[in-house]
Coordinates of C-alpha atoms and ligand atoms in Angstrom, one line a residue:
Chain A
X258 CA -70.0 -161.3 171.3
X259 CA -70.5 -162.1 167.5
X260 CA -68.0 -160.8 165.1
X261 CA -68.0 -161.2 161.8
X262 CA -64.4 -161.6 160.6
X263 CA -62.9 -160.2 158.0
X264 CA -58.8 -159.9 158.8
X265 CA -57.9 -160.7 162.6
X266 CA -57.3 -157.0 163.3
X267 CA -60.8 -156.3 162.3
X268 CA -62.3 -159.3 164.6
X269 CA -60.4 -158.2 167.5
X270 CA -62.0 -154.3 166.7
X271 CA -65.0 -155.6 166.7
X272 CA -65.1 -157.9 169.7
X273 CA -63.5 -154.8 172.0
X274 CA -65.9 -152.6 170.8
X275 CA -68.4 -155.3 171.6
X276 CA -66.6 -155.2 175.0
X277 CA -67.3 -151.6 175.5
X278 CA -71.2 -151.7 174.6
X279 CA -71.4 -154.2 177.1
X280 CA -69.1 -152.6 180.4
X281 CA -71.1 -149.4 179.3
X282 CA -74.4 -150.7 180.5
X283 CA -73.5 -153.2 183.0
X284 CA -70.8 -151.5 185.0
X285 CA -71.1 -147.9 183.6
X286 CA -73.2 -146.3 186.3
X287 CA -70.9 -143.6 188.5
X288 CA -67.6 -144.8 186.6
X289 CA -66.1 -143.1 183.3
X290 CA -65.4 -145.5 180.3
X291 CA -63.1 -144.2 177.8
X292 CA -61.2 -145.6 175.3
X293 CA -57.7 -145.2 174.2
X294 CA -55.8 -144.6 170.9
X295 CA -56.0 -148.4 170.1
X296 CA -60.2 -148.7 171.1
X297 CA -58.6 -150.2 174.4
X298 CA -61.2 -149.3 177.3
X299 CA -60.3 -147.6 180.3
X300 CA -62.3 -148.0 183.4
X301 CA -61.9 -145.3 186.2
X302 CA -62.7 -147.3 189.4
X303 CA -64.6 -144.6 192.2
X304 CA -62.3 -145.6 194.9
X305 CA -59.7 -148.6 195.5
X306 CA -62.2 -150.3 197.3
X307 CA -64.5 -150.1 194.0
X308 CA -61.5 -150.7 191.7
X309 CA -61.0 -154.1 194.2
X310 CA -64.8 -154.9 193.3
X311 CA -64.6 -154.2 189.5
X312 CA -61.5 -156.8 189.1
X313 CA -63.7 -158.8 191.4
X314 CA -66.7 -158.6 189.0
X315 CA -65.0 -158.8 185.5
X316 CA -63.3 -162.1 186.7
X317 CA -66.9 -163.7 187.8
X318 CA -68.9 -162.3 185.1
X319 CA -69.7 -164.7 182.6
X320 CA -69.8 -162.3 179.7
X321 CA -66.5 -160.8 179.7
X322 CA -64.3 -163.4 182.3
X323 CA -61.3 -161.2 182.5
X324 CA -59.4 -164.2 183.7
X325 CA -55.6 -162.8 183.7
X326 CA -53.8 -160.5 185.3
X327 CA -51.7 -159.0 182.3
X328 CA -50.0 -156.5 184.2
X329 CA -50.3 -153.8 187.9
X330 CA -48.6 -150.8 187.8
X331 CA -49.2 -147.2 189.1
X332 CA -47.9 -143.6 187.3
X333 CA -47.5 -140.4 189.4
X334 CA -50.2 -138.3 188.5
X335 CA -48.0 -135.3 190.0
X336 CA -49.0 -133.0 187.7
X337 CA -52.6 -133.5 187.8
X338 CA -53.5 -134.3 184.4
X339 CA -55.2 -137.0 184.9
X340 CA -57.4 -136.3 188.1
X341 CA -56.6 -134.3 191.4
X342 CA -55.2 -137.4 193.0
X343 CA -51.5 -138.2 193.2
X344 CA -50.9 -141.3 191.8
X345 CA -53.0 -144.0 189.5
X346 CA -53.1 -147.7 189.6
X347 CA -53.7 -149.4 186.6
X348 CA -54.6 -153.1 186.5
X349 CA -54.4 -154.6 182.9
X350 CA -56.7 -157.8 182.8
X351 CA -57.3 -160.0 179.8
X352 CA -59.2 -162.6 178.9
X353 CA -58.4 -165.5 177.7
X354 CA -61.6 -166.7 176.2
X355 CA -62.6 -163.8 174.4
X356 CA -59.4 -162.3 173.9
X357 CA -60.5 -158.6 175.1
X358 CA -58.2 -156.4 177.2
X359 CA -59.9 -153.9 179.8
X360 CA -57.5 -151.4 181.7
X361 CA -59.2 -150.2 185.5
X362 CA -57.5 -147.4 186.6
X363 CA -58.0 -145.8 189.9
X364 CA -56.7 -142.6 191.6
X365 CA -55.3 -142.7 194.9
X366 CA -53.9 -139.8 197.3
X367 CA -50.7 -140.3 199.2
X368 CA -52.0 -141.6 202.3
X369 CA -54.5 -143.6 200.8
X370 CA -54.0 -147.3 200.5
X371 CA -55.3 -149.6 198.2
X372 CA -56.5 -153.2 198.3
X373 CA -54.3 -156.1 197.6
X374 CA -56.1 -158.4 195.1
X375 CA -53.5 -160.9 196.4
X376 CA -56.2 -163.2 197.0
X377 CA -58.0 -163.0 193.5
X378 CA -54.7 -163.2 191.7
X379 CA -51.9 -164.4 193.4
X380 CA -49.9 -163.4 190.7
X381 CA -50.3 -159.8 191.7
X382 CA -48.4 -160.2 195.0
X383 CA -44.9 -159.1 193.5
X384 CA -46.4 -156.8 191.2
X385 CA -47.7 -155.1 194.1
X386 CA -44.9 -155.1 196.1
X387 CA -42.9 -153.5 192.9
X388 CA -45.7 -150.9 193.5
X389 CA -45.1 -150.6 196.7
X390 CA -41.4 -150.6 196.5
X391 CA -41.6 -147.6 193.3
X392 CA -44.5 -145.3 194.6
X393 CA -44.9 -146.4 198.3
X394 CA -48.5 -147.0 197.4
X395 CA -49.7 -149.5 200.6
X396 CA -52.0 -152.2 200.1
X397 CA -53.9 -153.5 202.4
X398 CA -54.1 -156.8 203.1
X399 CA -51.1 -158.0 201.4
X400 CA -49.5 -161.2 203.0
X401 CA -45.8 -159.6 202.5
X402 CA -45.3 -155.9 201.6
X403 CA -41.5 -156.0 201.2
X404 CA -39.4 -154.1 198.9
X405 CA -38.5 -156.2 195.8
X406 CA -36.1 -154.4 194.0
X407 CA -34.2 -152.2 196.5
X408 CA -32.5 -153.1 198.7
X409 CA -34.7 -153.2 202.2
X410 CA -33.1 -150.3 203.9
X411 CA -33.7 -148.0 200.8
X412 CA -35.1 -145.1 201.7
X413 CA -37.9 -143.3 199.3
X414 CA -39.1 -144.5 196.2
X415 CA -37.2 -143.8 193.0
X416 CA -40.8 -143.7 190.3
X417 CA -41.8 -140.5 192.3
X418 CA -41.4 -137.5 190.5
X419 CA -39.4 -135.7 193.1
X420 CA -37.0 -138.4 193.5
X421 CA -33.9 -137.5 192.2
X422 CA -33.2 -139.3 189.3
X423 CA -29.3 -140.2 190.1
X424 CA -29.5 -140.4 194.0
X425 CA -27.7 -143.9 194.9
X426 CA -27.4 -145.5 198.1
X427 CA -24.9 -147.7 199.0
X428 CA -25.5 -150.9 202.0
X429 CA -21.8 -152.3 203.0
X430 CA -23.3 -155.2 204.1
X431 CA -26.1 -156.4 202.0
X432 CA -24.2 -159.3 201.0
X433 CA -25.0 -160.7 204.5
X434 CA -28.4 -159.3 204.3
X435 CA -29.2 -161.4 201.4
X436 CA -27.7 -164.6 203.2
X437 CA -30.1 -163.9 205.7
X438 CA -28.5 -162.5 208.7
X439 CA -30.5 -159.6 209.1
X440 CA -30.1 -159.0 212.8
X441 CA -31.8 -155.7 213.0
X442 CA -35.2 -156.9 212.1
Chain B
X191 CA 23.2 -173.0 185.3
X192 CA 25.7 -170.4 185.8
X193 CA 29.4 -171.3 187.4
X194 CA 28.5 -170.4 190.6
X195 CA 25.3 -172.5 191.4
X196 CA 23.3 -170.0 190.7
X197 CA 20.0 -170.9 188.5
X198 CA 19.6 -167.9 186.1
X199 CA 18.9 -169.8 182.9
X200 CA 16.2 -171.9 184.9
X201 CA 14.5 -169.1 186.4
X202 CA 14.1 -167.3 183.5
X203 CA 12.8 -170.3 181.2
X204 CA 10.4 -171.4 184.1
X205 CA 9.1 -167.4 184.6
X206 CA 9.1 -167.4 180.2
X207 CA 6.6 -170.8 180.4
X208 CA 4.8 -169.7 183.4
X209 CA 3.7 -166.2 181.4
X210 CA 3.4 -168.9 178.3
X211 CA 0.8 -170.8 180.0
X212 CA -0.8 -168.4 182.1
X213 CA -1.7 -166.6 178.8
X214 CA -2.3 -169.3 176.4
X215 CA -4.9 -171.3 179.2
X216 CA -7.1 -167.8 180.8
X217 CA -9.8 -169.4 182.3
X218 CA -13.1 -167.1 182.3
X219 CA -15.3 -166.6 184.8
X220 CA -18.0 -165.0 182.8
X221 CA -20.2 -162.3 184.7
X222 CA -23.1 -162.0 182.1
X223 CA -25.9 -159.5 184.0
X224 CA -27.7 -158.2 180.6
X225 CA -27.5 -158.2 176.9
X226 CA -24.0 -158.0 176.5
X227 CA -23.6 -162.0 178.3
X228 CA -25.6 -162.8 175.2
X229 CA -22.6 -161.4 172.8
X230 CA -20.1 -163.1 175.5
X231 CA -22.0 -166.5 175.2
X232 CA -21.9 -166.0 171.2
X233 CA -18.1 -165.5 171.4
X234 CA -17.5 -168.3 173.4
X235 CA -19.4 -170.8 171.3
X236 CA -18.5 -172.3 168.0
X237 CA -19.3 -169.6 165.4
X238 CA -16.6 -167.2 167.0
X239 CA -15.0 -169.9 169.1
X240 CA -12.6 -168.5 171.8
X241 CA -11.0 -171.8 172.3
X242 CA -8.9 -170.3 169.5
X243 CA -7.3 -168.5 172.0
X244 CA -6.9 -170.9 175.0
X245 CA -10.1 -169.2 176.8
X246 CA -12.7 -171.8 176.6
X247 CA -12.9 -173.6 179.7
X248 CA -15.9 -171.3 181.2
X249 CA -15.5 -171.7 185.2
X250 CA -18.4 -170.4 186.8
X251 CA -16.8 -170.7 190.4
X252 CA -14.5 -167.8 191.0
X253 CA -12.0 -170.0 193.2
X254 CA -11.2 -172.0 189.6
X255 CA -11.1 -169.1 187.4
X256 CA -8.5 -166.2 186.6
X257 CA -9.8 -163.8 184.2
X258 CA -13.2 -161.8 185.6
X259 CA -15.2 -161.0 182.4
X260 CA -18.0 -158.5 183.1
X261 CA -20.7 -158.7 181.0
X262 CA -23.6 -155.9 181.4
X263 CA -25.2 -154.1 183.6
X264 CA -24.2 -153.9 187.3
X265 CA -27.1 -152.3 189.7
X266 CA -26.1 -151.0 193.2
X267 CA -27.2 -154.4 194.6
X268 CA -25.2 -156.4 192.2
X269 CA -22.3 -154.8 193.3
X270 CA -21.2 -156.1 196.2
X271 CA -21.6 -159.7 195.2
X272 CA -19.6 -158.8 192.0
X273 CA -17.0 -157.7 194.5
X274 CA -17.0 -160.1 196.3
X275 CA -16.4 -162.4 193.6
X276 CA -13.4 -160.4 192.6
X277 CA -12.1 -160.8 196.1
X278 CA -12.4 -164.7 196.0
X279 CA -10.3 -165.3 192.9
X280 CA -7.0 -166.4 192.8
X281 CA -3.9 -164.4 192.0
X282 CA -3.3 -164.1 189.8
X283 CA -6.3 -162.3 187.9
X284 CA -7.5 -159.9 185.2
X285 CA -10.3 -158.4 184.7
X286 CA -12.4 -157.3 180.8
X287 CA -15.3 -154.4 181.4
X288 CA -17.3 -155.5 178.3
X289 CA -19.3 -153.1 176.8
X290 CA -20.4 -149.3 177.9
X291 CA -22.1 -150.7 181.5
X292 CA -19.6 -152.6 182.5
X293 CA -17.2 -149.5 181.7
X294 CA -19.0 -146.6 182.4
X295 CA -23.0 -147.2 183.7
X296 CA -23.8 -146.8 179.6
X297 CA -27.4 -145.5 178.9
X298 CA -28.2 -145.9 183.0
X299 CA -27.3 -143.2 184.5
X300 CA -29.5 -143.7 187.1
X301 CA -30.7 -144.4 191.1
X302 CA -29.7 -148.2 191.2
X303 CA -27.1 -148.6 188.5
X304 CA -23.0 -148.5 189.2
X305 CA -21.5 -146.1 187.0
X306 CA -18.6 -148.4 185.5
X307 CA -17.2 -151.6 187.3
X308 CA -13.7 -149.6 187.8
X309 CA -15.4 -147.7 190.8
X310 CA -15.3 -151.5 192.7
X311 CA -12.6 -153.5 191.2
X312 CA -9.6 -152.6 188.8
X313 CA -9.8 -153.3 185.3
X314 CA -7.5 -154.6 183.1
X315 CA -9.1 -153.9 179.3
X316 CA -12.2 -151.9 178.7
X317 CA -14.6 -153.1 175.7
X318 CA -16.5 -150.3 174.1
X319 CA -19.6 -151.2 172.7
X320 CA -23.4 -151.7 173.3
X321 CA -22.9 -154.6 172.6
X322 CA -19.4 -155.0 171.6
X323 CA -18.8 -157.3 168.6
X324 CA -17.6 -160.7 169.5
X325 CA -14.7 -159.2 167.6
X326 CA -14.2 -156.8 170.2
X327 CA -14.7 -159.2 173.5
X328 CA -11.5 -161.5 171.4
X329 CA -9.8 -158.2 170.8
X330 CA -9.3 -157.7 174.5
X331 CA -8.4 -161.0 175.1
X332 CA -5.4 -160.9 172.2
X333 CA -4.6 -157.6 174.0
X334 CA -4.4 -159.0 177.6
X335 CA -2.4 -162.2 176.5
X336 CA 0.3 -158.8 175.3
X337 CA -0.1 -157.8 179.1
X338 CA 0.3 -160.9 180.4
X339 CA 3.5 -161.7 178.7
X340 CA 4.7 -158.3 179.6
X341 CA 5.1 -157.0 175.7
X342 CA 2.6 -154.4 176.7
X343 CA 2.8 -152.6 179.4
X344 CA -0.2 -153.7 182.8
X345 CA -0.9 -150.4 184.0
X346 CA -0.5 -150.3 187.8
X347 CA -4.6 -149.9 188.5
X348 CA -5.6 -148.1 191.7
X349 CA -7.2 -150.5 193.6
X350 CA -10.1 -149.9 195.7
X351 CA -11.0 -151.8 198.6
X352 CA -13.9 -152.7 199.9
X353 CA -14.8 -149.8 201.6
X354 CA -13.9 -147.9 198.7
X355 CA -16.0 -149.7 196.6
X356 CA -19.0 -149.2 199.5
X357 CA -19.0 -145.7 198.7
X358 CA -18.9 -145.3 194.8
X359 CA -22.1 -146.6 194.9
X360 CA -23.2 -143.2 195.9
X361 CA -22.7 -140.1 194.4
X362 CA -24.5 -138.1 197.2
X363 CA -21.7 -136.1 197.1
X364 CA -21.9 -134.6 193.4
X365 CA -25.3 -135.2 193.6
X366 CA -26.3 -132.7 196.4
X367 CA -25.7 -129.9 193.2
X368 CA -28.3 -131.9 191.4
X369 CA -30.9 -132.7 193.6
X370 CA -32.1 -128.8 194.3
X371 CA -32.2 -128.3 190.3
X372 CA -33.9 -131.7 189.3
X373 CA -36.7 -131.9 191.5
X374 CA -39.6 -131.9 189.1
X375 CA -42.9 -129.8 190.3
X376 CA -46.2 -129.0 189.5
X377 CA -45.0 -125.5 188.4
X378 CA -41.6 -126.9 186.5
X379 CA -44.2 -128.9 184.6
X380 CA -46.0 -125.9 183.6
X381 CA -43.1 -124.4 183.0
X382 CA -41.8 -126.9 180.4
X383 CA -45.6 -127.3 178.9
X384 CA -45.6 -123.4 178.1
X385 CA -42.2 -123.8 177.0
X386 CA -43.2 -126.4 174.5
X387 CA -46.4 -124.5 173.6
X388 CA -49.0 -127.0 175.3
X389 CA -52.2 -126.4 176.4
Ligands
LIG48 S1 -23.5 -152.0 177.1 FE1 -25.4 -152.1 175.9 S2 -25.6 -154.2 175.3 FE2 -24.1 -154.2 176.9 S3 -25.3 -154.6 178.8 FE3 -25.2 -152.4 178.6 S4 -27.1 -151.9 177.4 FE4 -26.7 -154.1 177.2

């Protein structure tokens, strides 16, 4: 990754591009590689299963070590724009040697679960249970799929399109409930 | 003392210095959930400096405290501990909404966010806003301190109790209207796409 630097903006071009080049031959074979508006690349993992093996890979590979886990996150993909699937899940990773960004998405159906990198990054269990708790996207594997944000006896999951937007629930006695006195369970 | 033992002039001094120091010593418990707590904490300190106004001694225990001020954002699982809190203060108490959350669910009008603190608890001064000015938080203070030595009038405030307060946190009632027209398909997509000239 040699970049000749003329203003930051330019050196950080020039290393993603370099970025690209390289996940193009190495881990380009069956996957698509595009890139967005700001040369960001986007890799489209085959299957969850793959998408678990490519964060798996750029964190061991010397070249690239996509060492952080910026951010996990999903969209609903309910209008098929992006693919046939329902939703995607989108791993940010960065790394903090080179300074790159690569974004794995991966499509997933309803009843498909994904894999909990959990034990890659433990950093990604919450962000997978706030997957879990907006989508109701199941990872397997995942020491403690709870709901994070809504209350546990929530039912559906408010980032799906066909939730409606200003259904509320109310829980009389989620005071207790947060104390710890959850008999029912 | 009047002629026949009875203790007008006293009474009437002691209620006059009671309402004196009740609203020259408010003690706030401050209920900062989101950005407006940042204005709150601004007021309180030294550039706008509520001790001005006898409201500086910050209590963060609500046993301690008499004056609830609600500062941002209240979701649906906030709510019950903000009532609760409500419930454990002394009498007796006032309550500030501060800002447009606090009074009315502001920008959120959505699945997890109560729509205005007045569904739970009653409230004595409302604080437009988002954020109000530090201005505006010692505004409602200077206005409650006329409510609390009864030159303006305290509106008698509905009070909801608890299980009142339960169910605000739903609208499933008006919402059932919503629901049928809101649901968002592959086809209403298309719909809004053509409508917009895409693709
Ligand atoms: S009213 Fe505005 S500033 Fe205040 S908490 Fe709500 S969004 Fe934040």
């Amino acid at each position: 990754m040699k970049t000749s630097s003329v203003s930051p903006n330019a050196k950080y071009l020039a290393t993603q591009m370099a970025l690209t080049e390289y996940l193009k031959t190495q881990f380009g074979t069956g996957r698509k590689i595009e890139l967005d508006n700001f040369e960001e690349v986007i890799v489209w993992a085959k299957d969850p299963a793959d998408a678990k093996r490519c964060v798996k890979d750029f964190m061991t590979d010397k070249n690239i070590q996509m060492d952080f886990l910026s951010d996990l996150t999903a969209y609903d993909n309910k209008d098929g724009e992006d693919g046939d699937k329902r939703f995607v899940l989108v791993y940010q990773l960065f790394s903090r040697t080179f300074h790159t960004r690569i974004r794995l998405k991966c499509l997933l159906d309803e009843n498909e679960s994904a894999l909990t990198i959990v034990d890659l990054f433990a950093g990604a269990n919450w962000l997978e249970r706030e997957v879990y708790d907006m989508f109701g996207i199941d990872f397997k594997g995942h020491p403690n799929l709870r709901r994070i944000m809504m209350d546990e006896r929530f039912t559906g999951h408010p980032l799906r399109k066909e939730y409606p937007m200003k259904q509320r629930e109310p829980f009389k006695d989620n005071i207790r409930l947060h104390l710890g006195a959850n008999e029912d369970k | 003392m009047g002629k026949d033992g009875s203790s007008f002039f006293f009474t009437t001094m002691l209620e006059e210095t009671a309402k004196w120091a009740q609203k020259n010593s408010l003690w706030p418990m401050t209920f900062g959930t989101s950005c407006c707590g940042i204005e709150m904490m601004s007021t309180i300190s030294s550039t706008y400096d509520l001790a001005r106004f006898g409201a500086e001694v910050v209590r963060f225990s609500p046993r301690q405290a008499d004056l609830l001020i609600v500062a941002g954002t209240i979701t649906t699982k906030m709510a019950p501990v903000l009532r609760t809190i409500y419930d454990q203060m002394l009498e007796p108490k006032w309550v500030i909404a501060m800002g447009a959350c606090s009074s009315s669910g502001g920008i959120f009008d959505t699945y997890s966010v109560l729509q205005g603190i007045d569904e739970i608890m009653p409230v004595d001064v409302y604080v437009p806003g988002c954020p109000p000015i530090p201005e505006g938080l010692i505004h409602a203070i200077l206005h409650l301190q006329k409510q609390i030595d009864k030159s303006l009038e305290r509106k008698p405030a509905e009070k909801p109790t608890f299980e009142d307060s339960q169910n605000a946190m739903s609208y499933r009632k008006s919402v059932d209207g919503v629901k049928a027209n809101f649901i968002i398909t592959p086809e209403y997509v298309n719909e809004q796409k053509n409508l917009r000239g895409e693709k």
